[in-house]
Amino acid sequence: MLILGIESSCDDMAAAVVRDGRYILSSVVSSQDAIHKKYGGIVPELASRRHIETVIPVVEEALNQARVTLDEIDAIGVTHGPGLVGSILVGLSFAKAVSYVKDIPFVGVNHITAHPMAVFLEKIPLNPPLLKGDTGGLSHLTPSFPFIALVASGGHTTLFKFKDFGDYEILGQTRDDAAGEAFDKVAKLLGLGYPGGAVIDKLAKTGNASAIEFTRPYISKDTFDFSFSGIKTAALNYLKKTGDRFEICPQINDLSASFQEAVVDVLTDKAVFACKASKVNNLVVSGGVACNSRLRQKLHNKSKDHGIQLFIPEPSLCSDNGAMIAAVAYQLLKKGVRGELDMNAIPSME
Ligand code: KG4
Ligand code: ZN
């Protein structure tokens, strides 16, 4: 089954062609970073207007790279929430139109719960590889249910327990800023532009993570909830106290490393705590923040120490993409789910 996955919930327009919910034939992402950079964050109206210009070329590019035509597509998966309503509506309306004209089904997909599903995907140039052992046909291992999933992105920081495809419970989430949002806000304070996660990650590599004291906000030991706005404020207070102009803060690398370490510690500890408390030893971590090199390293070490099997998609599949949407769509279609033409965008959903 060939599924076209479309993702437009925020500032990226993404489309992918995925075979049987697993094999990525193509995955194209058109970023709007250059448009929003000067505002230090996403301007929703600009995002949706740009999506209108990019949706057709991005889908065409995904079809071309997969060497298929629209007539060969069996179904469409599209994000219908959560996210920016204007942005979601562009992808959703496009998917409905194609579904109607080509007489193929479409399904609406929850963006946040799609992030962990990227671990079941594999990029292949042409045909699926031969079946190998118990990997479900993929050349890499996949988690077994139940597993704990941490999604850390620009809009969400959520811990899930997945019992099966589409069958999950939310264990905890951020009470204020998302982890990626904290990275982006600190980057903005430092004049590093938007989005800031990858820049802080890079600067932190040559910084001293113990140079500046940041309290780790665990809220309390027995909750799976997060809070990141305090760390961001601590960074602001530090900058005010030292009296540096943010852009020329001489300790920019140390500040980046110390801030990053605090966020990474909390994410790692909570994810492992959720596995222990749930007696589950498979952990999936995804979302844009899962691209962070220090987070990947710490998760790897700590999971090993606790006998937890860790699964993190490759960076391009951690950040927003259409393939993860197609992966969920495949599971929903198998269950007989079909989208109706009156489906609406849902800005907040769990
Ligand atoms: O999942 P994603 O692509 O979009 C949302 O659904 O939000 O995540 C984007 C977020 C941004 O906040 C960005 O700064 C952050 O992921 N991010 C990173 C890194 N790469 C992207 N954060 C920390 N370190 C990185 N290397
Ligand atoms: Zn996302």
XYZ file of C-alpha atoms and ligand atoms in Angstrom:
377
model
C 0.000 0.000 0.000
C 1.423 3.369 -1.017
C 0.547 6.235 1.300
C 1.189 9.911 0.758
C 1.835 11.555 4.148
C 1.320 15.315 4.469
C 2.408 17.399 7.461
C 1.820 21.156 7.690
C 0.941 21.761 11.354
C 3.601 24.367 12.049
C 6.188 26.068 9.864
C 7.405 23.105 7.812
C 5.575 21.786 4.776
C 6.406 18.106 4.482
C 5.311 15.273 2.231
C 6.465 11.671 1.966
C 5.614 8.505 0.108
C 5.716 5.417 2.334
C 5.108 1.809 1.369
C 3.231 -0.456 3.796
C 3.674 1.969 6.673
C 7.393 1.191 6.845
C 9.488 1.895 3.794
C 10.173 5.511 2.980
C 10.377 5.990 -0.770
C 10.718 9.751 -0.384
C 10.506 12.394 2.334
C 10.592 16.080 1.437
C 10.553 18.946 3.936
C 10.338 22.604 2.996
C 11.492 24.727 5.920
C 10.337 28.298 6.567
C 13.168 29.125 8.985
C 14.374 31.988 6.789
C 10.933 33.643 6.902
C 10.457 33.492 10.681
C 14.070 33.977 11.757
C 13.873 37.743 11.996
C 10.789 37.584 14.246
C 12.430 35.160 16.705
C 9.473 32.782 16.411
C 6.772 31.593 14.060
C 4.305 34.163 12.693
C 1.201 32.000 12.089
C -0.235 34.094 9.255
C 3.056 34.027 7.342
C 3.347 30.280 7.907
C -0.057 29.431 6.439
C 0.401 31.795 3.473
C 3.719 30.190 2.619
C 2.196 26.709 2.971
C -0.287 27.595 0.238
C 2.642 28.299 -2.083
C 4.637 25.197 -1.170
C 2.080 22.409 -0.744
C 1.850 21.492 -4.443
C 5.602 21.650 -5.242
C 6.480 19.697 -2.073
C 3.978 16.919 -2.853
C 5.134 16.838 -6.494
C 8.737 16.552 -5.354
C 7.844 13.697 -2.974
C 6.082 11.837 -5.811
C 8.969 12.465 -8.207
C 11.604 11.267 -5.742
C 9.545 8.143 -5.050
C 9.162 7.671 -8.805
C 5.408 7.264 -8.543
C 2.446 9.224 -9.854
C -0.559 10.391 -7.903
C -2.569 7.651 -9.636
C -0.452 5.027 -7.861
C -1.136 6.443 -4.382
C -3.624 4.279 -2.446
C -4.414 6.654 0.412
C -3.416 9.910 2.092
C -2.482 10.560 5.717
C -2.582 14.166 6.855
C -2.019 15.990 10.136
C -5.297 17.359 11.474
C -3.923 18.552 14.817
C -2.501 19.790 17.058
C -0.798 22.899 15.730
C -1.519 26.228 14.100
C -5.017 26.139 12.695
C -4.231 28.073 9.487
C -1.201 25.891 8.799
C -3.046 22.615 9.416
C -5.924 23.695 7.171
C -3.641 24.052 4.146
C -2.419 20.430 4.272
C -5.815 19.111 5.325
C -7.738 20.917 2.560
C -5.213 19.763 -0.007
C -5.506 16.144 1.196
C -9.301 16.294 1.067
C -9.253 17.713 -2.464
C -6.907 14.996 -3.750
C -8.889 12.306 -1.933
C -12.104 13.525 -3.551
C -10.716 13.948 -7.058
C -8.757 10.681 -7.097
C -11.396 8.766 -5.154
C -8.925 7.444 -2.587
C -9.340 7.493 1.206
C -7.638 9.946 3.536
C -7.193 9.852 7.319
C -6.464 12.585 9.845
C -3.404 11.959 12.037
C -2.459 13.341 15.457
C 0.918 15.014 14.963
C 2.365 14.424 18.452
C 1.580 10.728 18.608
C 3.036 10.348 15.099
C 6.532 11.410 16.259
C 7.361 8.105 18.043
C 6.104 6.100 15.055
C 9.165 7.243 13.101
C 11.051 4.352 14.757
C 9.091 1.917 12.618
C 10.289 3.565 9.413
C 13.241 2.929 7.198
C 14.562 4.872 4.237
C 15.046 2.675 1.223
C 16.053 3.709 -2.255
C 13.962 1.225 -4.200
C 12.444 -2.038 -2.984
C 11.985 -3.266 0.599
C 14.953 -5.251 1.916
C 14.628 -8.992 2.496
C 13.072 -10.009 5.799
C 15.634 -10.185 8.553
C 15.069 -11.970 11.858
C 12.446 -10.414 14.110
C 12.822 -6.869 12.847
C 9.505 -6.921 11.013
C 11.189 -6.657 7.644
C 13.324 -3.668 8.574
C 17.094 -3.753 8.738
C 17.019 -2.260 12.243
C 15.336 -3.357 15.462
C 11.991 -1.857 16.403
C 10.471 -1.525 19.883
C 7.994 -4.021 21.175
C 4.767 -2.945 22.860
C 4.294 -1.680 25.460
C 6.875 1.068 25.231
C 7.383 4.475 26.805
C 7.647 7.360 24.344
C 9.049 10.797 25.060
C 8.115 13.430 22.482
C 10.170 16.588 22.913
C 9.529 19.226 20.278
C 8.984 22.953 19.849
C 5.343 22.703 20.862
C 5.182 19.668 23.160
C 7.002 17.695 25.787
C 4.949 14.614 26.553
C 5.536 11.168 28.015
C 3.320 8.395 26.655
C 2.861 4.742 27.332
C 2.029 3.032 24.035
C 0.275 -0.325 24.415
C -0.234 -0.788 20.676
C -0.432 1.320 17.508
C -2.925 4.068 18.302
C -3.487 2.761 21.850
C -1.710 5.018 24.273
C -2.005 6.819 27.578
C -0.424 10.159 28.469
C 1.741 9.824 31.579
C 2.823 13.454 31.808
C 3.529 16.619 29.882
C 4.960 20.065 30.281
C 3.050 22.468 32.461
C 4.504 25.515 30.704
C 7.127 25.733 27.940
C 7.996 22.781 25.758
C 11.666 21.718 25.813
C 12.235 22.966 22.249
C 10.480 26.215 23.100
C 12.940 26.723 25.978
C 15.862 26.132 23.589
C 14.331 28.589 21.118
C 13.682 31.268 23.756
C 17.186 31.073 25.221
C 18.612 31.216 21.700
C 16.534 34.328 21.091
C 17.903 35.931 24.295
C 21.389 35.208 23.008
C 20.595 36.686 19.600
C 21.089 33.331 17.911
C 17.971 33.448 15.727
C 15.155 30.958 15.290
C 14.930 28.026 15.714
C 17.695 27.877 18.286
C 17.999 24.245 19.389
C 20.568 23.185 16.827
C 22.685 26.348 17.342
C 22.775 25.868 21.122
C 23.660 22.204 20.590
C 26.614 23.282 18.424
C 27.847 26.022 20.781
C 27.518 23.721 23.781
C 30.046 21.322 22.308
C 32.857 23.717 23.235
C 31.281 24.983 26.472
C 31.603 23.896 30.093
C 28.314 22.353 31.212
C 29.131 22.931 34.900
C 30.138 26.572 34.470
C 26.746 28.023 35.371
C 24.452 26.572 37.997
C 20.975 25.736 36.665
C 18.383 24.146 38.937
C 16.827 21.025 37.425
C 13.046 21.500 37.573
C 11.721 18.049 38.421
C 8.546 19.562 39.958
C 8.356 16.552 42.245
C 9.720 13.051 42.188
C 6.429 11.310 41.586
C 5.064 13.213 38.595
C 5.866 12.683 34.950
C 5.116 16.329 34.214
C 7.794 18.793 33.127
C 8.404 22.503 33.565
C 10.964 24.404 31.503
C 10.020 28.053 31.837
C 12.117 28.404 35.031
C 15.326 27.330 33.272
C 14.679 29.887 30.559
C 14.120 32.616 33.193
C 17.310 31.522 34.988
C 19.218 32.076 31.733
C 17.678 35.552 31.420
C 18.542 36.392 35.050
C 22.100 35.224 34.531
C 22.467 37.475 31.502
C 20.993 40.438 33.401
C 23.272 39.838 36.382
C 26.432 39.607 34.360
C 25.382 42.756 32.549
C 26.506 41.408 29.208
C 24.892 42.427 26.016
C 23.322 39.168 25.020
C 24.846 39.015 21.582
C 28.343 39.476 22.911
C 27.984 37.362 26.038
C 31.536 36.042 26.364
C 30.359 32.892 28.114
C 27.938 32.036 25.347
C 29.340 28.524 24.953
C 29.315 27.876 28.709
C 25.810 29.247 29.027
C 24.624 27.088 26.118
C 26.264 23.986 27.582
C 24.986 24.594 31.135
C 21.445 25.350 30.007
C 21.399 22.387 27.652
C 22.703 20.058 30.356
C 19.870 21.036 32.705
C 17.185 20.392 30.052
C 18.828 17.148 28.965
C 19.114 15.891 32.564
C 15.420 16.428 33.204
C 14.325 14.812 29.926
C 16.610 11.820 30.438
C 15.742 11.266 34.098
C 11.986 11.548 33.556
C 12.031 9.199 30.568
C 13.974 6.565 32.500
C 11.798 7.122 35.579
C 8.681 6.537 33.433
C 10.138 3.235 32.173
C 11.020 2.108 35.704
C 7.697 3.150 37.228
C 5.765 1.452 34.414
C 8.038 -1.614 34.423
C 8.572 -1.175 30.697
C 12.027 -1.576 29.205
C 11.542 -0.177 25.694
C 11.934 3.576 25.326
C 11.322 5.669 22.201
C 12.441 9.294 22.060
C 11.469 11.577 19.190
C 10.498 15.156 18.254
C 12.901 17.875 17.119
C 14.742 18.052 20.463
C 15.671 14.381 20.023
C 18.138 15.654 17.379
C 20.160 17.081 20.279
C 23.528 15.357 20.417
C 23.940 15.593 24.198
C 20.422 14.254 24.809
C 21.084 11.313 22.498
C 24.357 10.597 24.285
C 22.917 10.828 27.814
C 19.855 8.772 26.924
C 22.085 6.137 25.445
C 24.269 5.927 28.572
C 21.475 6.049 31.100
C 19.302 3.524 29.247
C 22.227 1.135 29.151
C 22.790 1.542 32.901
C 19.147 0.676 33.577
C 18.759 -2.187 31.085
C 16.403 -0.161 28.911
C 16.383 -0.631 25.164
C 16.458 2.787 23.560
C 15.079 3.706 20.131
C 15.702 7.142 18.645
C 14.976 7.778 14.977
C 17.694 9.318 12.856
C 17.614 13.146 13.186
C 15.711 13.829 9.943
C 12.913 11.570 11.208
C 12.884 13.124 14.711
C 11.897 16.557 13.438
C 8.651 17.146 11.571
C 8.215 15.012 8.464
C 5.473 13.477 6.328
C 6.710 9.884 6.684
C 5.691 9.591 10.355
C 2.203 10.796 9.362
C 2.030 8.116 6.649
C 3.164 5.476 9.184
C 0.235 6.283 11.493
C -2.164 6.582 8.555
C -1.268 3.036 7.519
C -2.206 1.686 10.964
C -5.463 3.668 11.021
C -6.433 2.570 7.499
C -5.807 -1.064 8.462
C -8.323 -0.562 11.273
C -10.863 0.786 8.776
C -10.612 4.444 9.821
C -11.547 6.883 7.025
C -11.590 10.689 7.066
C -14.753 12.562 6.103
C -14.746 15.726 4.010
C -16.092 17.765 6.932
C -13.035 16.939 9.083
C -11.760 20.086 10.787
C -8.339 21.177 12.010
C -7.952 20.655 15.766
C -5.419 23.149 17.210
C -5.182 21.354 20.603
C -5.565 17.637 20.926
C -4.050 14.839 23.001
O 9.380 18.323 16.161
P 9.811 19.630 15.588
O 10.555 19.592 14.277
O 8.597 20.600 15.408
C 7.557 20.666 16.340
O 6.655 19.804 16.272
O 7.662 21.579 17.200
O 10.704 20.354 16.715
C 11.263 21.611 16.534
C 12.025 21.970 17.798
C 12.518 23.422 17.834
O 12.171 23.974 19.076
C 14.019 23.270 17.679
O 14.763 24.300 18.312
C 14.258 21.945 18.357
O 13.175 21.140 17.937
N 15.541 21.332 17.954
C 16.554 21.101 18.796
C 17.620 20.596 18.028
N 17.213 20.512 16.726
C 15.922 20.973 16.700
N 16.659 21.293 20.127
C 17.822 20.986 20.715
N 18.908 20.504 20.030
C 18.844 20.285 18.696
N 19.910 19.809 18.046
Zn 6.601 17.922 15.677
